[in-house]
Short mmCIF file of C-alpha atoms and ligand atoms in Angstrom, two decimals:
data_model
loop_
_atom_site.label_atom_id
_atom_site.label_comp_id
_atom_site.label_asym_id
_atom_site.label_seq_id
_atom_site.Cartn_x
_atom_site.Cartn_y
_atom_site.Cartn_z
CA MET A 1 270.23 234.38 275.27
CA SER A 2 268.07 234.46 278.59
CA GLU A 3 270.68 234.94 281.58
CA ARG A 4 271.24 231.76 283.59
CA ARG A 5 272.34 232.34 286.65
CA PHE A 6 274.22 229.46 289.73
CA PRO A 7 272.47 228.84 292.79
CA GLU A 8 274.36 231.17 295.41
CA ASN A 9 277.57 229.01 296.94
CA PHE A 10 277.46 227.23 293.52
CA VAL A 11 281.79 226.30 292.83
CA TRP A 12 283.32 226.56 290.69
CA GLY A 13 286.95 225.18 289.56
CA ALA A 14 289.32 223.69 287.90
CA ALA A 15 290.45 219.74 287.42
CA THR A 16 294.26 218.34 286.99
CA ALA A 17 296.16 214.96 288.03
CA ALA A 18 299.63 214.09 289.50
CA TYR A 19 300.48 211.98 287.04
CA GLN A 20 299.08 214.21 284.01
CA ILE A 21 300.69 218.05 284.96
CA GLU A 22 303.44 217.23 288.06
CA GLY A 23 306.64 215.52 285.92
CA ALA A 24 309.63 215.50 288.77
CA ALA A 25 308.94 212.23 288.26
CA ARG A 26 312.10 210.49 289.84
CA ASP A 27 311.94 214.51 292.82
CA ASP A 28 311.80 213.70 296.05
CA GLY A 29 312.01 209.55 296.95
CA ARG A 30 309.14 209.89 294.55
CA GLY A 31 308.28 205.60 293.52
CA ASP A 32 307.19 204.35 289.65
CA SER A 33 303.99 204.37 289.43
CA ILE A 34 301.96 202.19 286.38
CA TRP A 35 302.08 204.92 284.81
CA ASP A 36 306.03 205.07 284.03
CA THR A 37 306.00 201.71 283.97
CA PHE A 38 303.38 202.04 280.62
CA SER A 39 304.98 205.08 279.17
CA ARG A 40 308.48 204.12 279.45
CA THR A 41 307.01 200.74 276.70
CA PRO A 42 307.75 201.03 272.86
CA GLY A 43 304.38 201.49 271.46
CA LYS A 44 302.09 202.04 274.70
CA VAL A 45 301.77 205.87 274.41
CA PHE A 46 301.88 208.09 271.49
CA ALA A 47 304.66 208.91 270.38
CA GLY A 48 306.46 207.08 273.12
CA HIS A 49 305.48 210.85 275.52
CA THR A 50 305.83 210.01 279.14
CA GLY A 51 305.52 212.24 282.10
CA ASP A 52 308.83 212.85 283.28
CA VAL A 53 308.02 216.44 283.35
CA ALA A 54 304.95 216.88 281.57
CA CYS A 55 303.83 220.76 282.59
CA ASP A 56 306.61 220.48 285.94
CA HIS A 57 303.75 221.91 287.83
CA TYR A 58 306.15 220.42 291.20
CA HIS A 59 308.20 223.23 290.92
CA ARG A 60 305.65 225.33 288.92
CA TYR A 61 303.14 225.12 291.53
CA ALA A 62 302.89 228.46 292.99
CA ASP A 63 302.63 230.77 290.04
CA ASP A 64 300.37 228.11 288.02
CA VAL A 65 298.04 228.57 291.71
CA ALA A 66 298.35 232.91 291.02
CA LEU A 67 297.40 232.02 287.69
CA MET A 68 293.64 230.36 289.52
CA ALA A 69 293.96 232.75 291.78
CA GLU A 70 293.98 234.92 288.96
CA LEU A 71 290.59 233.13 287.12
CA GLY A 72 289.20 233.58 290.38
CA LEU A 73 288.67 229.58 290.68
CA ALA A 74 287.02 229.19 294.30
CA ALA A 75 288.14 225.31 293.93
CA TYR A 76 291.15 222.90 292.90
CA ARG A 77 290.60 219.31 292.02
CA PHE A 78 293.95 218.05 292.31
CA SER A 79 294.63 213.85 292.73
CA VAL A 80 298.12 212.82 295.48
CA ALA A 81 300.45 210.99 293.74
CA TRP A 82 300.63 207.53 295.76
CA PRO A 83 303.82 206.99 294.57
CA ARG A 84 305.23 210.12 296.24
CA ILE A 85 303.96 209.45 299.67
CA ARG A 86 304.67 205.82 299.58
CA PRO A 87 307.30 204.46 296.74
CA ASP A 88 306.14 201.05 298.24
CA GLY A 89 302.47 201.35 297.76
CA THR A 90 303.56 199.56 301.68
CA GLY A 91 306.09 200.50 302.91
CA PRO A 92 307.49 204.14 305.11
CA VAL A 93 305.41 207.30 304.87
CA ASN A 94 308.25 209.50 302.24
CA PRO A 95 308.10 213.18 304.11
CA ARG A 96 309.02 214.76 301.13
CA GLY A 97 306.12 213.48 298.84
CA LEU A 98 304.06 214.87 301.68
CA ASP A 99 305.89 218.01 301.86
CA PHE A 100 305.10 219.04 297.92
CA TYR A 101 301.01 219.11 298.96
CA ASP A 102 301.60 220.68 302.08
CA ARG A 103 303.24 223.37 300.26
CA LEU A 104 300.39 223.33 297.46
CA THR A 105 297.66 223.13 299.98
CA ASP A 106 298.92 226.35 301.64
CA ALA A 107 299.73 228.01 298.92
CA LEU A 108 296.12 227.36 297.52
CA LEU A 109 293.90 228.80 301.04
CA ASP A 110 296.56 230.89 301.38
CA ARG A 111 294.50 232.45 297.92
CA GLY A 112 291.19 231.73 299.21
CA ILE A 113 290.90 228.05 297.02
CA ASP A 114 289.58 225.56 298.35
CA PRO A 115 291.29 222.40 298.15
CA ILE A 116 290.02 219.14 296.31
CA ILE A 117 292.08 216.08 296.82
CA THR A 118 291.25 212.53 294.77
CA LEU A 119 293.39 210.26 296.45
CA TYR A 120 294.11 208.10 293.33
CA HIS A 121 294.23 208.89 289.39
CA TRP A 122 295.47 205.78 288.18
CA ASP A 123 299.19 206.38 289.61
CA LEU A 124 299.08 203.39 291.51
CA PRO A 125 303.13 202.10 292.78
CA GLN A 126 304.49 200.25 290.58
CA THR A 127 305.65 197.66 293.17
CA LEU A 128 301.77 196.83 294.17
CA GLN A 129 301.50 196.08 290.13
CA ASP A 130 304.11 192.91 290.67
CA ARG A 131 301.46 191.85 293.62
CA GLY A 132 298.07 191.81 290.75
CA GLY A 133 297.82 195.35 291.55
CA TRP A 134 293.60 196.16 291.16
CA THR A 135 293.64 192.01 290.84
CA SER A 136 294.74 191.25 294.17
CA ARG A 137 292.14 192.03 297.53
CA GLU A 138 295.46 193.76 299.27
CA THR A 139 296.08 196.40 297.17
CA ALA A 140 291.84 198.05 298.77
CA GLU A 141 294.05 197.49 302.79
CA HIS A 142 296.87 199.72 301.01
CA PHE A 143 294.96 202.17 299.39
CA ALA A 144 293.10 202.48 302.75
CA ASP A 145 296.72 202.56 304.99
CA TYR A 146 297.96 205.28 302.03
CA ALA A 147 294.66 207.31 302.42
CA LEU A 148 295.16 207.73 306.32
CA ALA A 149 298.77 208.71 305.65
CA VAL A 150 297.85 211.69 303.34
CA HIS A 151 294.68 212.62 305.76
CA ALA A 152 297.58 212.88 309.06
CA ARG A 153 299.16 215.72 307.44
CA LEU A 154 296.66 217.62 305.17
CA GLY A 155 293.71 216.65 306.96
CA ASP A 156 293.86 219.64 309.09
CA ARG A 157 293.60 221.68 306.13
CA VAL A 158 291.57 219.93 303.88
CA HIS A 159 288.48 219.18 303.84
CA THR A 160 286.78 217.30 300.41
CA TRP A 161 288.21 214.59 300.12
CA THR A 162 287.84 212.00 296.51
CA THR A 163 288.96 208.31 297.02
CA LEU A 164 288.72 207.50 292.61
CA ASN A 165 288.70 208.96 290.03
CA GLU A 166 286.89 206.69 287.36
CA PRO A 167 287.67 203.33 288.82
CA TRP A 168 285.62 202.23 284.88
CA CYS A 169 288.83 203.62 283.76
CA SER A 170 291.33 202.23 285.63
CA ALA A 171 289.48 198.16 285.55
CA TYR A 172 288.36 198.24 281.86
CA LEU A 173 290.59 200.15 280.16
CA GLY A 174 293.63 198.39 282.64
CA TYR A 175 293.03 195.07 283.50
CA GLY A 176 290.44 194.95 280.39
CA ASN A 177 290.75 195.96 277.37
CA GLY A 178 294.43 197.34 277.63
CA VAL A 179 294.20 200.91 276.45
CA HIS A 180 295.58 202.27 280.10
CA ALA A 181 298.00 201.34 282.62
CA PRO A 182 299.32 197.83 283.52
CA GLY A 183 298.08 197.03 280.20
CA GLU A 184 296.11 194.40 280.87
CA GLN A 185 293.36 192.85 278.22
CA ASP A 186 291.29 190.04 280.99
CA ALA A 187 288.10 190.27 281.47
CA GLY A 188 287.85 188.36 284.70
CA SER A 189 290.56 190.72 285.59
CA ALA A 190 288.48 194.04 285.14
CA PHE A 191 285.68 192.28 287.09
CA ARG A 192 288.13 191.84 290.03
CA ALA A 193 289.25 195.17 289.44
CA VAL A 194 286.55 196.57 290.03
CA HIS A 195 285.97 194.71 293.01
CA HIS A 196 289.21 195.92 294.60
CA LEU A 197 288.30 199.17 293.66
CA LEU A 198 285.14 199.57 295.51
CA LEU A 199 286.93 197.72 298.29
CA GLY A 200 289.27 199.94 298.60
CA HIS A 201 286.78 203.09 297.84
CA GLY A 202 284.54 201.81 301.19
CA LEU A 203 287.75 201.40 303.58
CA ALA A 204 289.21 204.42 302.93
CA ALA A 205 285.77 206.03 303.32
CA ARG A 206 285.51 204.22 306.82
CA ALA A 207 289.12 205.08 307.41
CA LEU A 208 289.06 208.68 307.10
CA ARG A 209 285.43 209.21 308.38
CA ALA A 210 286.96 207.63 311.47
CA ALA A 211 289.65 210.43 311.12
CA GLY A 212 287.57 213.70 310.88
CA ALA A 213 287.66 213.87 307.31
CA ARG A 214 284.38 216.38 306.47
CA THR A 215 283.05 215.48 302.76
CA ILE A 216 283.95 212.02 301.27
CA GLY A 217 283.41 211.40 298.19
CA ILE A 218 284.14 209.66 294.53
CA THR A 219 283.89 210.67 291.61
CA LEU A 220 282.81 208.12 288.71
CA ASN A 221 282.45 208.87 284.35
CA PRO A 222 278.82 207.66 284.56
CA ALA A 223 277.10 207.21 281.09
CA ASP A 224 274.01 208.34 279.95
CA VAL A 225 273.56 205.40 277.80
CA ALA A 226 270.77 205.80 274.56
CA PRO A 227 269.97 202.88 271.97
CA ALA A 228 270.35 203.74 268.38
CA ASP A 229 266.74 202.85 267.36
CA PRO A 230 264.65 203.61 270.51
CA GLY A 231 262.60 201.03 268.59
CA SER A 232 264.46 198.15 268.56
CA ALA A 233 264.22 195.28 271.59
CA ALA A 234 268.21 194.43 271.05
CA ASP A 235 269.15 197.23 270.82
CA ALA A 236 267.16 198.07 274.69
CA ALA A 237 269.14 194.59 275.75
CA ALA A 238 272.60 196.42 274.79
CA VAL A 239 271.59 200.02 276.84
CA ARG A 240 270.83 196.72 280.08
CA LEU A 241 274.00 195.83 279.50
CA VAL A 242 275.96 198.18 279.31
CA ASP A 243 274.06 200.21 281.89
CA GLY A 244 274.90 197.65 283.90
CA LEU A 245 278.01 198.06 283.56
CA GLN A 246 279.75 201.07 283.15
CA ASN A 247 276.53 202.62 285.82
CA ARG A 248 274.61 200.26 288.27
CA ILE A 249 278.41 198.50 289.02
CA PHE A 250 279.55 201.26 290.35
CA LEU A 251 276.84 203.23 291.64
CA ASP A 252 273.53 200.47 292.91
CA PRO A 253 277.06 198.60 295.75
CA LEU A 254 278.18 202.32 296.72
CA THR A 255 274.64 203.00 297.50
CA GLY A 256 273.88 199.83 299.44
CA ALA A 257 271.94 198.16 297.00
CA GLY A 258 275.01 195.31 296.31
CA TYR A 259 275.47 194.23 292.52
CA PRO A 260 272.75 193.92 290.37
CA ALA A 261 271.57 190.17 290.04
CA ASP A 262 272.08 191.34 285.84
CA VAL A 263 275.53 192.40 286.22
CA LEU A 264 276.43 189.81 288.56
CA GLU A 265 275.41 187.03 285.68
CA HIS A 266 277.17 188.32 283.20
CA VAL A 267 280.38 188.67 285.70
CA ALA A 268 280.21 184.60 286.09
CA ARG A 269 280.45 184.14 282.58
CA MET A 270 283.53 185.15 282.77
CA VAL A 271 285.26 183.97 286.13
CA GLU A 272 283.84 183.39 289.62
CA PRO A 273 283.16 186.01 291.46
CA THR A 274 284.31 184.38 294.99
CA PHE A 275 286.24 187.28 294.62
CA VAL A 276 282.56 189.39 296.41
CA ARG A 277 283.43 188.25 300.31
CA GLU A 278 280.90 188.87 302.39
CA GLY A 279 280.70 191.42 304.06
CA ASP A 280 281.84 193.19 301.09
CA GLU A 281 279.56 195.32 300.00
CA LYS A 282 278.66 196.75 303.28
CA VAL A 283 281.61 197.81 303.12
CA ILE A 284 281.51 199.57 300.01
CA ALA A 285 277.87 201.31 301.17
CA ALA A 286 279.65 203.08 303.39
CA PRO A 287 278.31 206.54 303.38
CA LEU A 288 279.21 209.20 300.90
CA ASP A 289 278.61 212.82 300.68
CA LEU A 290 279.43 213.91 297.58
CA LEU A 291 279.29 211.83 294.36
CA GLY A 292 281.65 213.51 292.02
CA ILE A 293 280.56 213.67 287.63
CA ASN A 294 282.77 213.37 284.74
CA TYR A 295 280.94 213.87 281.27
CA TYR A 296 282.03 214.65 278.37
CA SER A 297 280.20 212.69 275.92
CA PRO A 298 277.11 210.48 274.88
CA THR A 299 276.65 206.89 274.67
CA TYR A 300 274.53 205.38 271.56
CA VAL A 301 274.62 201.49 271.46
CA ALA A 302 273.09 198.80 269.33
CA GLY A 303 272.93 194.91 269.93
CA ARG A 304 274.37 192.53 267.71
CA PRO A 305 272.69 189.57 267.45
CA ASP A 306 274.88 188.52 264.78
CA GLY A 307 278.20 188.91 267.59
CA ALA A 308 279.71 191.30 264.85
CA GLY A 309 279.24 193.92 267.43
CA SER A 310 283.10 195.99 268.79
CA SER A 311 282.66 197.35 272.45
CA ALA A 312 285.39 197.84 275.65
CA TYR A 313 283.03 195.73 278.08
CA PRO A 314 284.73 192.69 279.62
CA GLY A 315 283.14 190.02 278.27
CA THR A 316 280.62 191.91 275.62
CA GLU A 317 282.77 191.42 272.90
CA GLY A 318 280.45 191.26 269.06
CA ALA A 319 277.42 191.54 271.20
CA VAL A 320 277.61 195.02 271.70
CA GLU A 321 278.23 198.21 268.37
CA PHE A 322 279.00 201.83 269.70
CA LEU A 323 277.88 204.33 267.72
CA PRO A 324 280.21 206.56 265.59
CA ALA A 325 279.52 210.12 266.38
CA ALA A 326 276.90 211.34 264.87
CA GLY A 327 277.56 214.90 264.16
CA PRO A 328 279.95 217.56 265.57
CA VAL A 329 282.74 215.76 267.61
CA THR A 330 286.45 217.25 269.78
CA GLU A 331 289.61 215.98 268.68
CA MET A 332 288.84 212.61 270.85
CA GLY A 333 286.49 211.89 268.31
CA TRP A 334 284.78 211.95 271.11
CA GLN A 335 280.42 213.45 270.22
CA ILE A 336 279.68 217.12 271.44
CA GLU A 337 276.09 217.06 273.05
CA PRO A 338 275.69 218.94 276.35
CA ALA A 339 271.41 217.35 276.20
CA GLY A 340 273.65 214.10 277.43
CA LEU A 341 274.68 215.82 280.99
CA THR A 342 271.29 216.86 281.56
CA ARG A 343 269.72 213.85 281.06
CA LEU A 344 272.54 211.76 282.26
CA LEU A 345 272.77 214.15 285.91
CA GLU A 346 269.09 213.66 285.79
CA ARG A 347 268.74 209.33 286.12
CA ILE A 348 271.30 209.61 288.85
CA ALA A 349 269.24 212.36 290.85
CA THR A 350 265.86 210.36 289.94
CA ASP A 351 267.70 206.95 290.74
CA TYR A 352 270.19 207.65 293.56
CA PRO A 353 268.26 210.21 294.86
CA GLY A 354 269.95 212.42 298.27
CA LEU A 355 272.86 211.83 296.40
CA PRO A 356 274.67 215.29 296.29
CA LEU A 357 276.07 215.89 293.05
CA MET A 358 279.47 217.72 291.44
CA ILE A 359 280.42 217.98 288.53
CA THR A 360 284.53 217.57 289.13
CA GLU A 361 285.18 217.00 284.72
CA ASN A 362 284.08 218.16 281.94
CA GLY A 363 286.08 219.84 278.69
CA GLY A 364 286.95 219.49 275.24
CA ALA A 365 289.90 219.03 273.54
CA PHE A 366 290.82 220.98 270.65
CA PRO A 367 293.23 221.49 267.73
CA ASP A 368 295.20 224.10 269.97
CA ASP A 369 298.32 223.45 268.87
CA THR A 370 297.79 224.49 265.14
CA ARG A 371 296.87 228.49 267.18
CA LEU A 372 299.65 228.85 269.48
CA PRO A 373 300.43 232.12 270.77
CA ASP A 374 300.13 234.52 268.08
CA GLY A 375 301.57 238.27 268.37
CA ASP A 376 299.31 239.52 270.57
CA GLY A 377 299.61 236.04 272.88
CA ARG A 378 296.10 234.88 272.06
CA ILE A 379 294.72 231.36 271.73
CA ASP A 380 290.66 231.95 270.32
CA ASP A 381 289.86 228.24 271.31
CA ALA A 382 285.56 229.95 270.27
CA ASP A 383 285.26 225.89 269.96
CA ARG A 384 285.73 224.66 273.87
CA ILE A 385 284.07 228.00 274.13
CA ALA A 386 280.87 226.62 273.02
CA TYR A 387 281.78 223.36 274.28
CA LEU A 388 281.78 224.44 277.83
CA ASP A 389 278.17 226.88 277.34
CA GLY A 390 277.02 224.25 276.40
CA HIS A 391 277.42 221.97 279.06
CA LEU A 392 276.50 225.23 281.51
CA ARG A 393 273.85 225.63 280.13
CA ALA A 394 273.14 221.69 280.04
CA ALA A 395 274.45 222.35 283.62
CA HIS A 396 271.79 224.67 284.49
CA GLU A 397 268.55 222.75 283.30
CA ALA A 398 268.36 219.94 284.76
CA ILE A 399 269.84 222.46 288.54
CA SER A 400 266.44 223.93 287.38
CA ARG A 401 264.41 220.49 287.17
CA GLY A 402 265.86 220.53 290.61
CA VAL A 403 269.32 218.00 290.71
CA ASP A 404 271.56 218.98 293.82
CA LEU A 405 274.27 219.85 291.33
CA ARG A 406 277.12 221.75 294.21
CA GLY A 407 279.97 222.93 291.24
CA TYR A 408 281.44 222.33 288.26
CA LEU A 409 285.46 221.79 287.88
CA VAL A 410 286.63 222.59 284.36
CA TRP A 411 289.16 219.68 282.59
CA SER A 412 291.64 220.74 283.01
CA LEU A 413 293.62 224.22 284.13
CA LEU A 414 296.45 223.14 282.03
CA ASP A 415 297.48 221.40 278.74
CA ASN A 416 299.23 218.35 280.32
CA PHE A 417 299.63 214.61 279.53
CA GLU A 418 296.46 212.80 277.88
CA TRP A 419 297.19 209.51 279.01
CA ALA A 420 297.86 207.10 276.04
CA GLU A 421 297.02 209.93 273.67
CA GLY A 422 300.54 211.93 274.89
CA TYR A 423 300.75 215.86 274.60
CA ARG A 424 299.47 216.37 271.47
CA LYS A 425 295.70 216.38 273.21
CA ARG A 426 295.34 219.48 274.72
CA PHE A 427 292.15 219.50 277.18
CA GLY A 428 293.66 223.16 278.93
CA ILE A 429 292.14 226.17 279.20
CA VAL A 430 295.68 227.66 280.00
CA HIS A 431 298.29 226.99 277.21
CA VAL A 432 300.88 225.16 277.79
CA ASP A 433 304.37 225.30 275.57
CA TYR A 434 306.33 222.19 276.79
CA LEU A 435 309.45 223.87 275.21
CA ASP A 436 309.94 226.50 277.52
CA GLN A 437 306.62 225.60 280.17
CA ARG A 438 305.07 229.28 279.39
CA ARG A 439 301.05 229.18 280.39
CA THR A 440 299.54 231.48 278.48
CA PRO A 441 295.92 232.02 279.09
CA LYS A 442 293.56 230.68 276.56
CA SER A 443 289.78 233.02 275.15
CA SER A 444 288.48 230.01 276.81
CA ALA A 445 290.13 230.89 280.22
CA ARG A 446 289.46 234.98 280.37
CA TRP A 447 285.69 233.55 278.83
CA TYR A 448 285.15 231.00 282.21
CA GLN A 449 286.86 233.94 284.77
CA GLU A 450 284.14 235.75 283.37
CA VAL A 451 281.27 233.13 284.25
CA ILE A 452 282.58 232.62 287.20
CA SER A 453 282.48 236.54 288.03
CA ARG A 454 278.45 236.78 287.63
CA ASN A 455 277.77 233.82 288.60
CA GLY A 456 276.13 232.98 285.35
CA LEU A 457 276.38 233.20 281.78
C1 PNW B 501 289.15 211.08 281.99
N1 PNW B 501 287.40 206.97 277.67
O1 PNW B 501 289.52 210.06 280.77
C2 PNW B 501 290.39 211.54 283.12
O2 PNW B 501 289.92 211.73 284.43
C3 PNW B 501 291.41 211.95 282.90
O3 PNW B 501 292.40 212.03 283.94
C4 PNW B 501 291.48 212.22 281.90
O4 PNW B 501 292.02 213.42 280.85
C5 PNW B 501 289.80 213.00 281.26
O5 PNW B 501 289.27 212.55 281.43
C6 PNW B 501 290.08 213.32 278.99
O6 PNW B 501 290.09 211.92 278.76
C7 PNW B 501 289.55 208.78 280.38
O7 PNW B 501 287.44 206.32 276.81
C8 PNW B 501 289.71 208.52 279.61
O8 PNW B 501 286.25 206.81 278.19
C9 PNW B 501 289.34 207.77 278.42
C10 PNW B 501 288.10 207.50 278.83
C11 PNW B 501 286.58 208.20 280.15
C12 PNW B 501 287.59 208.87 280.56
#
């Protein structure tokens, strides 16, 4: 196979999220988040797993940073836990919570690793949920205040700030189908949440800019949506609908075009969109320096005029069918199709020109738990290497077609708390033994180390 080199200064890194790795759920004045409440509610998370201990990264961050340095990472994307910074969501800042991220930031910089902060990776303070959470407009304002508090402490050293991780998941899985915290199931709530998340992003981006932040972005999980049957008009309509509800509902307002008319029409069938106030779209369109893209799998849809489909999208019940994966899948059941990443990157670069892109998550869960370290401590995750290799080739292909792709962050550095799946799904390039917290780099970590050192495949 021919060699593929990445552009000079291409950023190689790894990503995690606070609730998935930190543990220390009650340390140093941290308040509860909606994920604490949700995971402690029987029946919500596989086998009753919680993030109480997770990878104990809160206490082991120094070793984890040493591991990142060993792998040669240039950047590390982590999230800040809002309930550590403002345990009640709105009240006084908890300096001990900020101290942790201060130590982590310094440890990274000491090793020459660039910190990329995500301000919200799904752990809303429970007290704010008690007041409506993201269905409530005030949450957007509190989010901007919280963002400023983090920036005030870390802004002298951290230069890349992303506001939200995957607001699609927060809104549709959290408030629409209830698979994620806070577990609400209401289409209207899901759309209120979309708007207030975007508004929170815009208010935070504006505040961060005024405070001097250099690079401001947001991470989405846009989908490469394709029809089951390219010749079917019903499938084409389903593609348009899902593209609207997953991609354009976020990307259009973020880039200044406002909400798409067809999407607003769909929303209005479930809830009167009076929560969209005059001037909001201008706030949401705050200038972006970076768009983070999380990609795992392609999306194939079919229209079901008979109403017999099944769908996670609020208000599409019955009208859309998501096709079961064809071909190889990861342990999540997600279809493996690297070409979908090329298509997605090209589409975004074409329809939303001028936005620097970064792959802020890509990776796969594979059944490593059946391959615990053997005598010589090796975990040969050849399937993960094949997945990553294929997607890096796909990313390289997009670059060669002119896409302004600045970096790639693998999901994830460590095996961790995979939300509703608990610890049974492992995405790490580093194995975590949850009994003794031992870290063991898998073969994929060594492979990635090689890729980084050669800046190519
Ligand atoms: C993303 N879906 O989550 C998150 O950003 C990570 O925290 C997570 O661990 C990773 O991907 C792997 O799941 C998603 O159901 C969760 O479509 C669910 C979906 C998509 C993304």
